[in-house]
Amino acid sequence: VASTGIVTASKEVINTDYMIDQWRLTSNYATNDSVITANWERTDDASFGRIGTGISESSGIFTFPTTGVYLITVNARVQVQASDGTAGFELKVSTDSGNSSDTVATAYEGNTGSGDINTSTSASILVNVTNASNFQFFIKTASIEGAASHVAGHTSENQTMITFERKGPSQ
């Protein structure tokens, strides 16, 4: 601290309230109207880094390490078969340990053409986690019709991924 009152930090100052983590789907998921329960991994590329404890996952159910306001962003590659009007997913939040849940966002793509298409879609939500023991987040497929439509996954690159950011204390 200088005599003028100016503080100079010799190291990076870290906001201990902040957390960021990322998970990806490792293989395609084609079951309609179903929670994506398997094949999630924390991103593990050599360049990946997270801040804080991170999110926990079990059978497609993501839980929070602490209370706070979280920005959750899902980016997904969706293959939509020919003439499938919509294919996509719902972002679901439970505040009572999974006894019930709300759909808080949806993302769909459609294909009215004659050939299958690959497309990307995304959705973001803010979740005010007031009790880390009871809050859960998960993704449920919607309108995945036919064998060719699916949410795409890959084990060595992010095709469908979830980014969790804790922005600050719960409200």
mmCIF file of C-alpha atoms in Angstrom:
data_model
loop_
_atom_site.group_PDB
_atom_site.id
_atom_site.type_symbol
_atom_site.label_atom_id
_atom_site.label_comp_id
_atom_site.label_asym_id
_atom_site.label_seq_id
_atom_site.Cartn_x
_atom_site.Cartn_y
_atom_site.Cartn_z
ATOM 1 C CA VAL A 1 0.000 0.000 0.000
ATOM 2 C CA ALA A 2 1.458 3.287 -1.102
ATOM 3 C CA SER A 3 1.320 6.431 1.060
ATOM 4 C CA THR A 4 -1.376 7.690 -1.323
ATOM 5 C CA GLY A 5 -3.632 4.788 -0.298
ATOM 6 C CA ILE A 6 -3.333 2.993 -3.649
ATOM 7 C CA VAL A 7 -3.081 -0.776 -3.278
ATOM 8 C CA THR A 8 -0.956 -2.633 -5.800
ATOM 9 C CA ALA A 9 -1.475 -6.394 -5.987
ATOM 10 C CA SER A 10 1.548 -8.460 -6.825
ATOM 11 C CA LYS A 11 -0.576 -11.495 -7.699
ATOM 12 C CA GLU A 12 -3.888 -11.998 -9.408
ATOM 13 C CA VAL A 13 -6.850 -11.289 -7.146
ATOM 14 C CA ILE A 14 -9.383 -14.098 -7.309
ATOM 15 C CA ASN A 15 -13.065 -13.640 -6.604
ATOM 16 C CA THR A 16 -13.761 -16.608 -4.322
ATOM 17 C CA ASP A 17 -17.484 -16.421 -5.122
ATOM 18 C CA TYR A 18 -16.834 -17.244 -8.785
ATOM 19 C CA MET A 19 -16.859 -20.800 -10.166
ATOM 20 C CA ILE A 20 -16.777 -22.087 -13.744
ATOM 21 C CA ASP A 21 -16.960 -25.671 -14.972
ATOM 22 C CA GLN A 22 -17.822 -27.489 -18.197
ATOM 23 C CA TRP A 23 -19.219 -30.917 -19.065
ATOM 24 C CA ARG A 24 -19.748 -32.599 -22.430
ATOM 25 C CA LEU A 25 -21.762 -35.450 -23.866
ATOM 26 C CA THR A 26 -19.398 -38.190 -25.084
ATOM 27 C CA SER A 27 -21.722 -40.102 -27.431
ATOM 28 C CA ASN A 28 -24.932 -39.562 -29.385
ATOM 29 C CA TYR A 29 -28.243 -39.686 -27.516
ATOM 30 C CA ALA A 30 -31.349 -40.599 -29.510
ATOM 31 C CA THR A 31 -34.019 -41.566 -26.970
ATOM 32 C CA ASN A 32 -37.082 -39.319 -27.138
ATOM 33 C CA ASP A 33 -38.595 -37.653 -24.072
ATOM 34 C CA SER A 34 -35.807 -38.893 -21.823
ATOM 35 C CA VAL A 35 -33.267 -37.434 -19.399
ATOM 36 C CA ILE A 36 -29.767 -37.779 -20.846
ATOM 37 C CA THR A 37 -28.561 -40.040 -18.046
ATOM 38 C CA ALA A 38 -25.264 -41.373 -19.373
ATOM 39 C CA ASN A 39 -22.045 -40.458 -21.161
ATOM 40 C CA TRP A 40 -21.273 -37.134 -19.492
ATOM 41 C CA GLU A 41 -17.669 -36.193 -18.746
ATOM 42 C CA ARG A 42 -15.991 -33.087 -17.455
ATOM 43 C CA THR A 43 -14.193 -31.529 -20.412
ATOM 44 C CA ASP A 44 -10.677 -32.996 -20.349
ATOM 45 C CA ASP A 45 -8.766 -31.398 -23.203
ATOM 46 C CA ALA A 46 -5.185 -30.316 -22.444
ATOM 47 C CA SER A 47 -6.257 -26.653 -22.633
ATOM 48 C CA PHE A 48 -9.272 -27.011 -20.293
ATOM 49 C CA GLY A 49 -9.323 -25.273 -16.932
ATOM 50 C CA ARG A 50 -11.955 -24.733 -14.287
ATOM 51 C CA ILE A 51 -12.186 -22.421 -11.329
ATOM 52 C CA GLY A 52 -13.541 -23.624 -8.011
ATOM 53 C CA THR A 53 -14.922 -26.933 -6.857
ATOM 54 C CA GLY A 54 -17.045 -27.519 -9.929
ATOM 55 C CA ILE A 55 -20.336 -29.242 -10.531
ATOM 56 C CA SER A 56 -21.034 -32.880 -9.619
ATOM 57 C CA GLU A 57 -22.797 -35.277 -11.990
ATOM 58 C CA SER A 58 -24.425 -38.662 -11.427
ATOM 59 C CA SER A 59 -26.644 -40.395 -14.013
ATOM 60 C CA GLY A 60 -27.206 -37.118 -15.841
ATOM 61 C CA ILE A 61 -28.219 -35.211 -12.712
ATOM 62 C CA PHE A 62 -25.991 -32.199 -12.029
ATOM 63 C CA THR A 63 -25.722 -30.849 -8.493
ATOM 64 C CA PHE A 64 -24.221 -27.650 -7.175
ATOM 65 C CA PRO A 65 -21.306 -27.374 -4.733
ATOM 66 C CA THR A 66 -22.742 -24.346 -2.950
ATOM 67 C CA THR A 67 -25.591 -21.874 -3.055
ATOM 68 C CA GLY A 68 -25.427 -18.972 -5.488
ATOM 69 C CA VAL A 69 -26.693 -17.580 -8.760
ATOM 70 C CA TYR A 70 -25.521 -19.802 -11.637
ATOM 71 C CA LEU A 71 -25.521 -19.094 -15.339
ATOM 72 C CA ILE A 72 -26.003 -22.400 -17.154
ATOM 73 C CA THR A 73 -25.428 -22.446 -20.901
ATOM 74 C CA VAL A 74 -26.077 -25.496 -23.056
ATOM 75 C CA ASN A 75 -24.745 -25.652 -26.605
ATOM 76 C CA ALA A 76 -25.743 -28.726 -28.588
ATOM 77 C CA ARG A 77 -25.234 -30.223 -31.989
ATOM 78 C CA VAL A 78 -28.470 -31.835 -33.082
ATOM 79 C CA GLN A 79 -28.900 -34.092 -36.081
ATOM 80 C CA VAL A 80 -32.448 -33.855 -37.399
ATOM 81 C CA GLN A 81 -33.660 -36.490 -39.809
ATOM 82 C CA ALA A 82 -35.573 -35.591 -42.960
ATOM 83 C CA SER A 83 -39.115 -34.319 -42.360
ATOM 84 C CA ASP A 84 -38.683 -34.202 -38.564
ATOM 85 C CA GLY A 85 -40.379 -30.904 -37.741
ATOM 86 C CA THR A 86 -38.591 -30.459 -34.406
ATOM 87 C CA ALA A 87 -35.850 -32.117 -32.408
ATOM 88 C CA GLY A 88 -34.177 -30.713 -29.339
ATOM 89 C CA PHE A 89 -34.037 -30.611 -25.576
ATOM 90 C CA GLU A 90 -35.432 -29.055 -22.412
ATOM 91 C CA LEU A 91 -33.412 -27.596 -19.532
ATOM 92 C CA LYS A 92 -34.935 -28.799 -16.275
ATOM 93 C CA VAL A 93 -34.405 -27.625 -12.689
ATOM 94 C CA SER A 94 -35.574 -29.346 -9.533
ATOM 95 C CA THR A 95 -35.647 -27.497 -6.214
ATOM 96 C CA ASP A 96 -36.745 -30.547 -4.191
ATOM 97 C CA SER A 97 -34.107 -33.236 -4.877
ATOM 98 C CA GLY A 98 -35.813 -34.462 -8.049
ATOM 99 C CA ASN A 99 -39.330 -35.039 -6.689
ATOM 100 C CA SER A 100 -40.575 -32.493 -9.224
ATOM 101 C CA SER A 101 -38.978 -30.265 -11.842
ATOM 102 C CA ASP A 102 -39.683 -27.283 -14.050
ATOM 103 C CA THR A 103 -38.805 -26.838 -17.692
ATOM 104 C CA VAL A 104 -37.009 -23.490 -17.625
ATOM 105 C CA ALA A 105 -35.826 -23.325 -21.253
ATOM 106 C CA THR A 106 -36.137 -25.262 -24.502
ATOM 107 C CA ALA A 107 -34.094 -25.403 -27.692
ATOM 108 C CA TYR A 108 -35.351 -27.006 -30.897
ATOM 109 C CA GLU A 109 -34.315 -27.368 -34.496
ATOM 110 C CA GLY A 110 -36.481 -28.571 -37.361
ATOM 111 C CA ASN A 111 -36.011 -30.123 -40.764
ATOM 112 C CA THR A 112 -38.647 -29.951 -43.468
ATOM 113 C CA GLY A 113 -36.232 -31.097 -46.174
ATOM 114 C CA SER A 114 -35.624 -34.491 -47.696
ATOM 115 C CA GLY A 115 -32.161 -35.168 -46.181
ATOM 116 C CA ASP A 116 -30.814 -35.305 -42.635
ATOM 117 C CA ILE A 117 -29.183 -32.109 -41.329
ATOM 118 C CA ASN A 118 -26.701 -31.276 -38.575
ATOM 119 C CA THR A 119 -27.382 -28.045 -36.761
ATOM 120 C CA SER A 120 -26.497 -26.280 -33.527
ATOM 121 C CA THR A 121 -28.807 -24.863 -30.925
ATOM 122 C CA SER A 122 -28.359 -23.378 -27.472
ATOM 123 C CA ALA A 123 -30.192 -22.216 -24.372
ATOM 124 C CA SER A 124 -29.138 -20.333 -21.226
ATOM 125 C CA ILE A 125 -30.727 -19.965 -17.826
ATOM 126 C CA LEU A 126 -30.007 -18.269 -14.519
ATOM 127 C CA VAL A 127 -30.659 -20.459 -11.492
ATOM 128 C CA ASN A 128 -30.848 -19.038 -7.983
ATOM 129 C CA VAL A 129 -29.609 -22.010 -5.939
ATOM 130 C CA THR A 130 -30.834 -21.302 -2.407
ATOM 131 C CA ASN A 131 -30.170 -24.814 -1.079
ATOM 132 C CA ALA A 132 -27.299 -26.773 -2.663
ATOM 133 C CA SER A 133 -28.586 -30.013 -1.101
ATOM 134 C CA ASN A 134 -31.938 -29.844 -2.930
ATOM 135 C CA PHE A 135 -31.268 -28.178 -6.305
ATOM 136 C CA GLN A 136 -30.607 -30.298 -9.403
ATOM 137 C CA PHE A 137 -30.178 -29.567 -13.105
ATOM 138 C CA PHE A 138 -30.647 -31.973 -16.024
ATOM 139 C CA ILE A 139 -31.377 -32.115 -19.748
ATOM 140 C CA LYS A 140 -34.332 -33.971 -21.220
ATOM 141 C CA THR A 141 -34.681 -34.712 -24.922
ATOM 142 C CA ALA A 142 -37.812 -33.571 -26.719
ATOM 143 C CA SER A 143 -39.281 -34.463 -30.118
ATOM 144 C CA ILE A 144 -36.415 -36.776 -31.078
ATOM 145 C CA GLU A 145 -38.329 -38.739 -33.711
ATOM 146 C CA GLY A 146 -36.886 -41.627 -35.659
ATOM 147 C CA ALA A 147 -33.531 -43.360 -35.713
ATOM 148 C CA ALA A 148 -31.566 -40.605 -37.460
ATOM 149 C CA SER A 149 -32.421 -37.718 -35.097
ATOM 150 C CA HIS A 150 -30.193 -37.322 -32.028
ATOM 151 C CA VAL A 151 -28.252 -34.987 -29.766
ATOM 152 C CA ALA A 152 -24.621 -35.433 -30.818
ATOM 153 C CA GLY A 153 -21.796 -36.322 -28.481
ATOM 154 C CA HIS A 154 -18.063 -36.804 -28.867
ATOM 155 C CA THR A 155 -15.382 -37.878 -26.408
ATOM 156 C CA SER A 156 -12.565 -35.604 -27.565
ATOM 157 C CA GLU A 157 -14.332 -32.382 -28.589
ATOM 158 C CA ASN A 158 -17.276 -30.333 -27.404
ATOM 159 C CA GLN A 159 -20.261 -30.976 -29.656
ATOM 160 C CA THR A 160 -22.871 -30.910 -26.900
ATOM 161 C CA MET A 161 -21.687 -29.204 -23.745
ATOM 162 C CA ILE A 162 -22.870 -27.483 -20.578
ATOM 163 C CA THR A 163 -21.041 -24.543 -19.032
ATOM 164 C CA PHE A 164 -21.805 -23.721 -15.381
ATOM 165 C CA GLU A 165 -20.783 -20.324 -13.983
ATOM 166 C CA ARG A 166 -21.429 -19.268 -10.398
ATOM 167 C CA LYS A 167 -21.804 -15.502 -10.632
ATOM 168 C CA GLY A 168 -22.317 -14.624 -6.988
ATOM 169 C CA PRO A 169 -24.338 -15.295 -3.824
ATOM 170 C CA SER A 170 -27.927 -16.551 -3.892
ATOM 171 C CA GLN A 171 -30.657 -13.943 -3.825
#
